[in-house]
CSV table of C-alpha atoms in Angstrom, one decimal:
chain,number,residue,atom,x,y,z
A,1,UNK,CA,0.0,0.0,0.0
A,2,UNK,CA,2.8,1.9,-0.8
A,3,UNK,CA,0.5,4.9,-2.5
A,4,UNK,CA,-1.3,5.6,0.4
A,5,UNK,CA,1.3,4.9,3.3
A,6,UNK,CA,2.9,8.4,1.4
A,7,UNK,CA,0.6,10.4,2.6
A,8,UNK,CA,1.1,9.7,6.0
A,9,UNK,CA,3.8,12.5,7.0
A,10,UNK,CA,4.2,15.6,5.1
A,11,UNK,CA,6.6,18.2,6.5
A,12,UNK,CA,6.0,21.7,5.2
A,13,UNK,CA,8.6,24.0,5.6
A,14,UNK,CA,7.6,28.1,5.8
A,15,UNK,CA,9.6,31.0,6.5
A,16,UNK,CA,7.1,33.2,7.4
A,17,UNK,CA,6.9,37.2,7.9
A,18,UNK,CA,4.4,37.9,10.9
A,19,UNK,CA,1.8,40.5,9.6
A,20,UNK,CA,1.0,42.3,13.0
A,21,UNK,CA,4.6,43.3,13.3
A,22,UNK,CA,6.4,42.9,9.9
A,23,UNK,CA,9.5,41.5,12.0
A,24,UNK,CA,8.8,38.2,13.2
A,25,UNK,CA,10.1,35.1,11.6
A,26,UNK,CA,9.4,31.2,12.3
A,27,UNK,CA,10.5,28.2,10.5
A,28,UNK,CA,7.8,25.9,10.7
A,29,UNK,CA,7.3,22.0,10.4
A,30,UNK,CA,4.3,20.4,10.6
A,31,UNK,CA,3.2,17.0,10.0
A,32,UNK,CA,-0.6,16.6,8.6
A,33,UNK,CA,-3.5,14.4,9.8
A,34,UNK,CA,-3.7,10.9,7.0
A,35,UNK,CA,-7.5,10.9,6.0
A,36,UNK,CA,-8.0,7.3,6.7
A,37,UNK,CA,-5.7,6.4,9.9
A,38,UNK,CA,-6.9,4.4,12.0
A,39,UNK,CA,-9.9,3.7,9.5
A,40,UNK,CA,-11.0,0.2,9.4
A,41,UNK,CA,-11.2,0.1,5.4
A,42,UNK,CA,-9.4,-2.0,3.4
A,43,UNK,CA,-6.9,-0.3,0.7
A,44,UNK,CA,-9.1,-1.0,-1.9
A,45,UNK,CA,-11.7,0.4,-0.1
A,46,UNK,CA,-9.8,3.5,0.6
A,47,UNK,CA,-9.0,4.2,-3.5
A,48,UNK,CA,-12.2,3.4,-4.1
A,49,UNK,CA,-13.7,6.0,-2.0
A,50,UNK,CA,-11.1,8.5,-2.9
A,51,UNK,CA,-12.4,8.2,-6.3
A,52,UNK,CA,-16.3,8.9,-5.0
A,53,UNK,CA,-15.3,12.2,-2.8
A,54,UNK,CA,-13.4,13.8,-6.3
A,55,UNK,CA,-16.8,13.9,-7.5
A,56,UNK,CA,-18.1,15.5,-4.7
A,57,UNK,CA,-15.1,17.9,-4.8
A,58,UNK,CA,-15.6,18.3,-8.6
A,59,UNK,CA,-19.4,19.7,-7.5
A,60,UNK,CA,-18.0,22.0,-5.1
A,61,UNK,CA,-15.5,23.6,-7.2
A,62,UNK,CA,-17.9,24.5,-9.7
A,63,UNK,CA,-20.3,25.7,-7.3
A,64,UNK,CA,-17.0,28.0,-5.7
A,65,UNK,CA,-16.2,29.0,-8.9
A,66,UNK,CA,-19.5,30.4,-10.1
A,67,UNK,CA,-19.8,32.2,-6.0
A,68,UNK,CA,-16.6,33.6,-7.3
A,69,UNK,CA,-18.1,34.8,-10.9
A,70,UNK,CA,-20.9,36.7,-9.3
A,71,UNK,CA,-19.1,37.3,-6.0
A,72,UNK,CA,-20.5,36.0,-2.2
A,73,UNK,CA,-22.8,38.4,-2.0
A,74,UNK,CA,-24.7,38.2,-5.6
A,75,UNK,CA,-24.8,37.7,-9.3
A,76,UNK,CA,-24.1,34.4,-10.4
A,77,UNK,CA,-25.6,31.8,-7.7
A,78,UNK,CA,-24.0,28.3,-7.0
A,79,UNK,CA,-25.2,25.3,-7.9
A,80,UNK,CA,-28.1,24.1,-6.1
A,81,UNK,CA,-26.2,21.2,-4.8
A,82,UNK,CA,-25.5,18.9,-1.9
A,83,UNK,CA,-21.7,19.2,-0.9
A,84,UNK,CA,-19.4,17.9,1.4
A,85,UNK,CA,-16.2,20.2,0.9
A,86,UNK,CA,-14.0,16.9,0.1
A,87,UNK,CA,-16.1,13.7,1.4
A,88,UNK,CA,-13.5,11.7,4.3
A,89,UNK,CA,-10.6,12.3,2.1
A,90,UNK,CA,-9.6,15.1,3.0
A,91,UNK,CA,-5.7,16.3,4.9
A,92,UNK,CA,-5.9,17.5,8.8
A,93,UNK,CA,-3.6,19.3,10.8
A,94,UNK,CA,-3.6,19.6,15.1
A,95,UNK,CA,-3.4,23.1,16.0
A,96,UNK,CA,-3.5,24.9,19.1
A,97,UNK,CA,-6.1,27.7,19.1
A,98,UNK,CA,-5.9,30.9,22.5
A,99,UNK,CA,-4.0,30.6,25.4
A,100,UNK,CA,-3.3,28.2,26.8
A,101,UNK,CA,-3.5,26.1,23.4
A,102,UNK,CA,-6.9,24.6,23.2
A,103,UNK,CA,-6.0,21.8,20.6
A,104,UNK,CA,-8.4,21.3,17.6
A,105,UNK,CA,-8.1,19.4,13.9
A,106,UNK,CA,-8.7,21.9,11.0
A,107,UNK,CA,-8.7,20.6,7.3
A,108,UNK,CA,-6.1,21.4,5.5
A,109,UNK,CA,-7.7,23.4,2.4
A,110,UNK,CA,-6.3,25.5,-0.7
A,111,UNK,CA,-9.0,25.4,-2.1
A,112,UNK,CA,-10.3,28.2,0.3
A,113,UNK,CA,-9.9,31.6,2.4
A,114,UNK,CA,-11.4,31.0,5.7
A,115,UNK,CA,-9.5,29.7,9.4
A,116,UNK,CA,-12.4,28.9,11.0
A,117,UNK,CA,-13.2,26.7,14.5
A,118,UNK,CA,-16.3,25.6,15.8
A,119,UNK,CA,-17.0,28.1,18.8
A,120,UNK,CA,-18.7,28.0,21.9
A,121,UNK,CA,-19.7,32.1,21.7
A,122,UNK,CA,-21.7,31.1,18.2
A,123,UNK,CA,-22.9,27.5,19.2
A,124,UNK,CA,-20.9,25.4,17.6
A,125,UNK,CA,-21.0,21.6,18.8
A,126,UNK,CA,-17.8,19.2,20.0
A,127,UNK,CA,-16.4,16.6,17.6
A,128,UNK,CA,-16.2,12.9,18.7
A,129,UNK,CA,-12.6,13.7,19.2
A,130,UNK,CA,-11.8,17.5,19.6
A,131,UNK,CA,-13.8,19.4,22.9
A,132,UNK,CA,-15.3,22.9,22.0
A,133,UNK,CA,-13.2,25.6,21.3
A,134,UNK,CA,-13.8,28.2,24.6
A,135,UNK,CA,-12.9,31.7,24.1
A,136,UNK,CA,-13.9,32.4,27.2
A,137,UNK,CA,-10.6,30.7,28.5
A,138,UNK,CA,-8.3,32.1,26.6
A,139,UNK,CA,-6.3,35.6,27.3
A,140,UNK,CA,-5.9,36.1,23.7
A,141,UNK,CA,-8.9,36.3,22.3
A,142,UNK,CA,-9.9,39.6,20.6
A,143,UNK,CA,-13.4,40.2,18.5
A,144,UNK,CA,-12.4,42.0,15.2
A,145,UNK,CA,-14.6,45.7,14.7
A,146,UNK,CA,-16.7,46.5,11.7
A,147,UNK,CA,-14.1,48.4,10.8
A,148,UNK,CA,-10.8,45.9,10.8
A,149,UNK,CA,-9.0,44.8,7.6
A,150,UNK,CA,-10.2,41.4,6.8
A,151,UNK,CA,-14.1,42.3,8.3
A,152,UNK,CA,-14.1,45.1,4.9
A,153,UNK,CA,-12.2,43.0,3.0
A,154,UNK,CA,-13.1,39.5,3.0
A,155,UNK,CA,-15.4,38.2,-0.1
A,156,UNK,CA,-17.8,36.2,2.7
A,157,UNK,CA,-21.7,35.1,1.2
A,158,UNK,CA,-22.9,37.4,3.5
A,159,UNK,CA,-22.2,39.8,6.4
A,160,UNK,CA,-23.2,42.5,9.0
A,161,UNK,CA,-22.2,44.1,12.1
A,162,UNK,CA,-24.0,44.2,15.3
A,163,UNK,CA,-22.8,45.9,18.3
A,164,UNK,CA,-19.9,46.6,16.4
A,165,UNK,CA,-19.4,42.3,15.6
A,166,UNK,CA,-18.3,41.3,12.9
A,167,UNK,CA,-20.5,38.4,11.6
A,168,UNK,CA,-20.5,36.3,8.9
A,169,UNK,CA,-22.2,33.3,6.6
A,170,UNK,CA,-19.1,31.7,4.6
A,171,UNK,CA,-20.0,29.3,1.5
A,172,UNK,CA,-18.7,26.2,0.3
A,173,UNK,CA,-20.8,25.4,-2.5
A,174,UNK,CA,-24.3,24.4,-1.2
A,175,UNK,CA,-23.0,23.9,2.6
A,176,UNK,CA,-21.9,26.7,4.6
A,177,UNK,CA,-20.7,28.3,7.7
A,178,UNK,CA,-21.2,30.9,10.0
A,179,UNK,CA,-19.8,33.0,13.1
A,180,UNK,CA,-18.4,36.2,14.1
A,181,UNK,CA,-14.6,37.5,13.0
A,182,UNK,CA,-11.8,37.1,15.8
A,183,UNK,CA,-8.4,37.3,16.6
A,184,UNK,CA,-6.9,34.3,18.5
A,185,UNK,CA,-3.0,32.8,18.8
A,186,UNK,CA,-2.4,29.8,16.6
A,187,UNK,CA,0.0,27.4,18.5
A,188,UNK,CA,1.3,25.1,15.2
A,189,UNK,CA,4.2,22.5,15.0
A,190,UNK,CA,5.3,19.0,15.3
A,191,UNK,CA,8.5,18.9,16.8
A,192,UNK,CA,8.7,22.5,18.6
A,193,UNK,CA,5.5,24.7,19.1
A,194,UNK,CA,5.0,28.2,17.3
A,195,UNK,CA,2.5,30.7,17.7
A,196,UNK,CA,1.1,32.7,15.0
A,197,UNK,CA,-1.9,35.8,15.7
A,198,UNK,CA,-4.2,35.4,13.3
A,199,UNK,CA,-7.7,36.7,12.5
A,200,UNK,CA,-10.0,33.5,11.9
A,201,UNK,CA,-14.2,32.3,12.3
A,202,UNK,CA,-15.4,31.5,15.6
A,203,UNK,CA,-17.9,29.2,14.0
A,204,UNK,CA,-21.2,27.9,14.5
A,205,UNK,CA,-22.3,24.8,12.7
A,206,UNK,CA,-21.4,23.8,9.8
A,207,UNK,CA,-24.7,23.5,7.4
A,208,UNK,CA,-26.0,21.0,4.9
A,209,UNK,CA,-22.7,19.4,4.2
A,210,UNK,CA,-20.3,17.6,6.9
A,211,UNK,CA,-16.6,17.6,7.6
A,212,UNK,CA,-16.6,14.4,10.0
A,213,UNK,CA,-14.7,15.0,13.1
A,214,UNK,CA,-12.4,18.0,11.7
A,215,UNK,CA,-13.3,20.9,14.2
A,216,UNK,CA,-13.4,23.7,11.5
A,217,UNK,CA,-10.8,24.5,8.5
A,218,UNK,CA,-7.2,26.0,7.9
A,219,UNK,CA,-7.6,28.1,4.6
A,220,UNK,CA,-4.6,27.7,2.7
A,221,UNK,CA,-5.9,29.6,-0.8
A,222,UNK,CA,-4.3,33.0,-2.0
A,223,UNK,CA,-7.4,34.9,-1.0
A,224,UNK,CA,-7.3,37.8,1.6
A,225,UNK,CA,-8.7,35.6,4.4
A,226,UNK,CA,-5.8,32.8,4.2
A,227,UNK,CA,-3.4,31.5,6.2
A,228,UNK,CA,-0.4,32.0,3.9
A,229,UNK,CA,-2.1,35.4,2.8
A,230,UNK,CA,-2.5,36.5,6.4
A,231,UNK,CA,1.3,35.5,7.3
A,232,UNK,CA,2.8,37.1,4.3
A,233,UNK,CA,5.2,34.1,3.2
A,234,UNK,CA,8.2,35.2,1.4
A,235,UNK,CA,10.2,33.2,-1.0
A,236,UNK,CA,12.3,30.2,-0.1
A,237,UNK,CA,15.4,29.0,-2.6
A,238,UNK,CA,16.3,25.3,-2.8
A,239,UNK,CA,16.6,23.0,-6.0
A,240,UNK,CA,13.8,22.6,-7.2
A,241,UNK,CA,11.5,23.4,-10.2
A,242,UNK,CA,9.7,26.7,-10.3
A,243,UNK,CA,6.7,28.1,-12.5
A,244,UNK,CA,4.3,31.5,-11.7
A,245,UNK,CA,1.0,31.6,-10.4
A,246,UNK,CA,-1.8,32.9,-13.0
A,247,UNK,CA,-4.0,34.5,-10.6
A,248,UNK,CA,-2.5,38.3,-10.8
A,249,UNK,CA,-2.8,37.8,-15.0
A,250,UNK,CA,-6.4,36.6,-14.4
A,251,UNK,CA,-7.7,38.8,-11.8
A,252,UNK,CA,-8.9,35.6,-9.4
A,253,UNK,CA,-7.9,34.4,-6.3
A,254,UNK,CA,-10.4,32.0,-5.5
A,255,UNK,CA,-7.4,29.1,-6.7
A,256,UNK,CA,-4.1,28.6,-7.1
A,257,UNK,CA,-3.7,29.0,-11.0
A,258,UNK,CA,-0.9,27.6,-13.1
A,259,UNK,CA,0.0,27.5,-16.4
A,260,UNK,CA,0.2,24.1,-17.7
A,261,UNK,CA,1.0,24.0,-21.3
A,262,UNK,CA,0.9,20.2,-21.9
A,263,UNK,CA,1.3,16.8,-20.8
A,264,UNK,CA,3.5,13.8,-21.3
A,265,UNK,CA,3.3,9.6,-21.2
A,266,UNK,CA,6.9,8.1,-21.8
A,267,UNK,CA,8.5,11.4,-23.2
A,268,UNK,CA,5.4,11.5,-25.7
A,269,UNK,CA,3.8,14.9,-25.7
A,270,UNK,CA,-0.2,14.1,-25.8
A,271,UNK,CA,-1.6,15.7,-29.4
A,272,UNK,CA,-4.3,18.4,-27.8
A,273,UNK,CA,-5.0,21.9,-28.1
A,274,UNK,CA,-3.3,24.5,-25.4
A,275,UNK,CA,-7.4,25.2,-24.8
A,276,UNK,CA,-7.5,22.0,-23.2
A,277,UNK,CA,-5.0,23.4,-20.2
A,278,UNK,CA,-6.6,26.8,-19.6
A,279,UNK,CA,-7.6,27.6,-15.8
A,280,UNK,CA,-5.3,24.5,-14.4
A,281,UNK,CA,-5.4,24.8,-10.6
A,282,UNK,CA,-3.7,23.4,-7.7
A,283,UNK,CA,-6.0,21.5,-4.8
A,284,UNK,CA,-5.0,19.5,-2.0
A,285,UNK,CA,-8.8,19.0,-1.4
A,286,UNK,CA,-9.2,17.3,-4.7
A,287,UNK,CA,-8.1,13.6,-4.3
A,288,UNK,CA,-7.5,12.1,-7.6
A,289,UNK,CA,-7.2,15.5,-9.8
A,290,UNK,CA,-9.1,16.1,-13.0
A,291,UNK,CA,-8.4,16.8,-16.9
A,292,UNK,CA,-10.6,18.3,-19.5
A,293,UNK,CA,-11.9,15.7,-21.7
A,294,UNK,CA,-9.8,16.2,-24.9
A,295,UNK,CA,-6.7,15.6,-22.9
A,296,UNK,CA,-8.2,12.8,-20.7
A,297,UNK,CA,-8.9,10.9,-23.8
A,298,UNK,CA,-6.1,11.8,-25.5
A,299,UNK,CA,-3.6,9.9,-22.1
A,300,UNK,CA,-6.3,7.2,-22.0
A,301,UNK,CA,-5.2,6.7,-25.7
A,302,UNK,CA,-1.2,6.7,-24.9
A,303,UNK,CA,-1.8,3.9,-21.6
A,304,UNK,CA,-3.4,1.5,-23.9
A,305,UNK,CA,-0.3,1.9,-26.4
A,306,UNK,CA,1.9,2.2,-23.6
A,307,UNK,CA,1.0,-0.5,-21.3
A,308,UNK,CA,0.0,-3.0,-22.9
A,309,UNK,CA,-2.3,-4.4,-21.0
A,310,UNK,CA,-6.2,-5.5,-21.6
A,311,UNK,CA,-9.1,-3.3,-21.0
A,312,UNK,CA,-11.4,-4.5,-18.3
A,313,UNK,CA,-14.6,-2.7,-16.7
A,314,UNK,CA,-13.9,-1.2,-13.2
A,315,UNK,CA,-15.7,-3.2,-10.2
A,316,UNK,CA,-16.5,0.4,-9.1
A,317,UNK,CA,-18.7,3.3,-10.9
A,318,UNK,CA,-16.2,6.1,-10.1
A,319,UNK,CA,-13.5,4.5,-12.1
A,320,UNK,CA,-14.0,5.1,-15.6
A,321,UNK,CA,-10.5,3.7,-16.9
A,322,UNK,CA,-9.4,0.3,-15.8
A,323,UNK,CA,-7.1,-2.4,-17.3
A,324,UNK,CA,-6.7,-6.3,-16.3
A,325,UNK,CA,-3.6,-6.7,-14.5
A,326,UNK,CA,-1.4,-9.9,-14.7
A,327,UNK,CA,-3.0,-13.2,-12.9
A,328,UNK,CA,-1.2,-13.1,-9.3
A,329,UNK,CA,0.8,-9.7,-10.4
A,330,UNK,CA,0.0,-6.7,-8.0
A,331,UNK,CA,-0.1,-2.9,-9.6
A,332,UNK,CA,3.1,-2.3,-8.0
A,333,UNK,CA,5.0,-5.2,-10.1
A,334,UNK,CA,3.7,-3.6,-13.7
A,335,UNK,CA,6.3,-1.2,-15.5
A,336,UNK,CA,4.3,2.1,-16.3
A,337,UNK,CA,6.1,4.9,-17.9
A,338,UNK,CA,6.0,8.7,-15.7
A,339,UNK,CA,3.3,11.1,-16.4
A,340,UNK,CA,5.0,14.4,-17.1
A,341,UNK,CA,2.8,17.9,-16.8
A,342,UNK,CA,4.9,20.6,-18.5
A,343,UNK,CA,4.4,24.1,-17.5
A,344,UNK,CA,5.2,27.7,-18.9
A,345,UNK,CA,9.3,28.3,-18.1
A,346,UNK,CA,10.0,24.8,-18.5
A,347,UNK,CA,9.1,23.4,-15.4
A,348,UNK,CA,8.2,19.8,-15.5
A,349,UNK,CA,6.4,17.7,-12.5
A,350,UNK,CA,7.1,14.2,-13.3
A,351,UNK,CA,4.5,11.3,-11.9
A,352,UNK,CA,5.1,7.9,-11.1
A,353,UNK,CA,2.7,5.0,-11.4
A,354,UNK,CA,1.3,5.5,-7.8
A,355,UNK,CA,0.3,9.4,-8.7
A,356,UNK,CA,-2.2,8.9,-11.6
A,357,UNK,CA,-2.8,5.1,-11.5
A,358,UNK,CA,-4.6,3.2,-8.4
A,359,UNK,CA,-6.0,-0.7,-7.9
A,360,UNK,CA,-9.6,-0.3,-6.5
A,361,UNK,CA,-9.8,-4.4,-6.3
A,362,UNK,CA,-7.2,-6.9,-6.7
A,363,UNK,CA,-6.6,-7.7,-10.3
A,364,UNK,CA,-7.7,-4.0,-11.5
A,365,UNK,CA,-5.8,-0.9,-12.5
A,366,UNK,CA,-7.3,1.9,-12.9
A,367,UNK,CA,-6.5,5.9,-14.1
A,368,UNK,CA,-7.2,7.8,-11.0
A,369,UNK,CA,-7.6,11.1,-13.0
A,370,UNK,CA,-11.1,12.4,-13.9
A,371,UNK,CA,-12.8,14.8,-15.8
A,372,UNK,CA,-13.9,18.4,-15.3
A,373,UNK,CA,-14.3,21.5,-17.0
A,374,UNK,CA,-10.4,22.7,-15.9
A,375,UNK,CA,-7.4,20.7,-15.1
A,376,UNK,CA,-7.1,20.0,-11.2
A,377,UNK,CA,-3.8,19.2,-9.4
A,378,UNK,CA,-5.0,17.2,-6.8
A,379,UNK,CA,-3.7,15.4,-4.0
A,380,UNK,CA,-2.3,12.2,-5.8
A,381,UNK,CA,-0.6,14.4,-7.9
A,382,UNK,CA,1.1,15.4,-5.1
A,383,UNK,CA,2.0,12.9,-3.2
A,384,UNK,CA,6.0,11.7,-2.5
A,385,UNK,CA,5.9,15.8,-3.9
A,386,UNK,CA,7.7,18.9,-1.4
A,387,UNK,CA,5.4,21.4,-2.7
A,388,UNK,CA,5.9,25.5,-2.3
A,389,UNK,CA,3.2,28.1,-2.5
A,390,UNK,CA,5.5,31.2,-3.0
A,391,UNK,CA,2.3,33.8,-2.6
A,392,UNK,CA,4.6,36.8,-2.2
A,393,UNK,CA,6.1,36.6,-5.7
A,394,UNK,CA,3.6,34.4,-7.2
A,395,UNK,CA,5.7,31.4,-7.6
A,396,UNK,CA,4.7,27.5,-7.3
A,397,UNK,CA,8.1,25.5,-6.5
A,398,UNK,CA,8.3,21.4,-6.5
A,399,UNK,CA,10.6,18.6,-6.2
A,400,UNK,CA,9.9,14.7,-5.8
A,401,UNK,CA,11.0,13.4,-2.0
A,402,UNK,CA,9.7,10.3,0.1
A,403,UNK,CA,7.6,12.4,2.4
A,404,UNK,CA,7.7,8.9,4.9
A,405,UNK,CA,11.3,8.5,5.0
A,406,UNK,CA,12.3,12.7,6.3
């Protein structure tokens, strides 16, 4: 299970400007939440489901992306659908929220804006495994006025002020959130503790959609409300491969945009139109990732000549793609050749068999990658991947690493 035992541990390392002061710096490591440890479900089980939550995922970026056409508070209206932001497969990081820490598990998002907690002041409810978050016994809580940066700013679905409160409905497609604006310390870290001030929701429930026993969200988009936006993060050098962002040559900052210009199996550039590639996007929320149909049937076409193995029908209905491996032979014992996604500057992320192929059921392979209107980076992309999100100067860094051997 070697695919799924990589996501166990990734270390991301920030160099981080605090916003409040402009001076403060914090190198910071921390280690993310696997979506199915300790989950009774068989590995088969678990890529199977994966597949099932990208389509979920795939409704609640388009239902995002047409908030963000028409903005939160009007115009264009989402999708009338049902949404769980990204079904059980979804990242999870342990942070400390006030002081003392009161520790909580956020999802790990960048596909939105919002830090948000379930809150006692706004009714939120207990997980099964985190208590409610009290600001009542923290010292540094702090509501944020009317008048404060991110309360004027922020692109919520709706707002308004009472008493000088800043309060707040946030959407994620069909579901939403609500609460009032704070500030509150952020204690984060695996192997030493760092606090960070930052302004976040002190949320109620979480409405018509559900996000298990996560205790609210870490927003990790290049929108005003972020994480990353909030902290400033600067550049950091290594050897890596580097391409720009798209979102300051588009005007949007509801993703992370990035100019893929085409795609490769086996050093064989797939024959599509650049069309095909417009609007790509990076989202850890988005298991499996996603193609536009041209150039998903223009890869199916190079596995068949490249593998050269038998079709075969999936054994489940959210794997479209699926060949017949070898009697006796697991997927990790058939040669595939790298998926390569080539972007503007010469960048190249190359992808082994584990980041775009998956075995739902013994005997099965199958093309993890779906369709949708835009290309999606998703998390099997990324997997085995150090990954940087260089907001500051619009950069997106990468280089392969075995994220369960540092």
């Amino acid at each position: 299970m070697a695919a799924l035992r990589s996501f166990i541990l990734l270390l991301v390392t920030v160099l981080a400007s605090m916003a409040a002061t402009g001076t403060a710096s914090f190198d910071l490591r921390a280690e993310l939440n696997h979506p199915y440890a300790g989950s009774p479900l068989s590995r088969y089980e678990m890529v199977r489901e994966a597949a099932s939550t990208s389509k979920v995922r795939r409704a609640w970026t388009a239902a995002r992306l047409a908030n963000a056409c028409g903005g939160r508070g009007g115009g264009t209206s989402a999708p009338d659908v049902p949404v769980t932001p990204a079904g059980r497969s979804f990242y999870t990081l342990t942070v400390g929220v006030g002081t003392p820490p009161q520790w909580h598990t956020l999802v790990h998002d960048t596909g939105s804006d919002l830090v948000w907690v379930f809150c006692k002041l706004v009714g939120g409810g207990a997980t099964p495994t985190d208590p409610l978050y009290d600001p009542g016994k923290s010292s540094s809580f702090a509501a944020v006025p009317c008048d404060g940066k991110l309360c004027r700013e922020g692109e919520f679905q709706s707002k308004n002020c009472s008493r000088n409160r800043c309060l707040y409905t946030y959407a994620y497609g069909r579901g939403q959130t609500y609460g009032e604006l704070a500030s509150e310390v952020f204690t984060f870290g695996a192997h030493h503790k760092v606090p960070a001030t930052l302004n976040f929701g002190c949320g109620g429930r979480f409405l018509k959609a559900d996000i298990f026993n996560a205790s609210g969200f870490l927003g990790l988009s290049p929108d005003r409300l972020s994480f990353v936006t909030q902290l400033q993060i600067p550049r950091t050098t290594g050897p890596i491969q580097t391409t720009s962002f798209l979102n300051n040559r588009i005007g949007s900052n509801t993703y992370y945009f990035l100019p893929l210009i085409g795609v490769s199996v086996g050093g064989k550039k797939l024959d599509v139109p650049a069309s095909s590639f417009a609007g790509t996007f990076v989202d850890s929320g988005y298991t499996t990732g996603a193609l536009t149909a041209p150039a998903l049937r223009a890869l199916e076409e190079a596995l068949v000549d490249a593998l050269k193995l038998p079709r075969r029908g999936s054994s489940d209905p959210d794997y479209d793609f699926c060949f017949q491996l070898p009697r006796g032979v697991p997927m990790t014992a058939v040669p595939a050749p790298p998926l390569v996604y080539h972007f503007e500057g010469g960048a190249a992320m190359v992808l082994p068999r584990e980041s775009y192929l998956a075995e739902p059921s013994p005997g099965e392979m199958c093309l993890v990658i779906g369709v949708d209107s835009q290309p999606v980076i998703g998390n099997f992309q990324q997997q085995n991947m150090h990954v940087l999100f260089d907001v500051q100067n619009q950069k997106f860094s990468f280089a392969p690493t075995q994220c369960d051997q540092i």
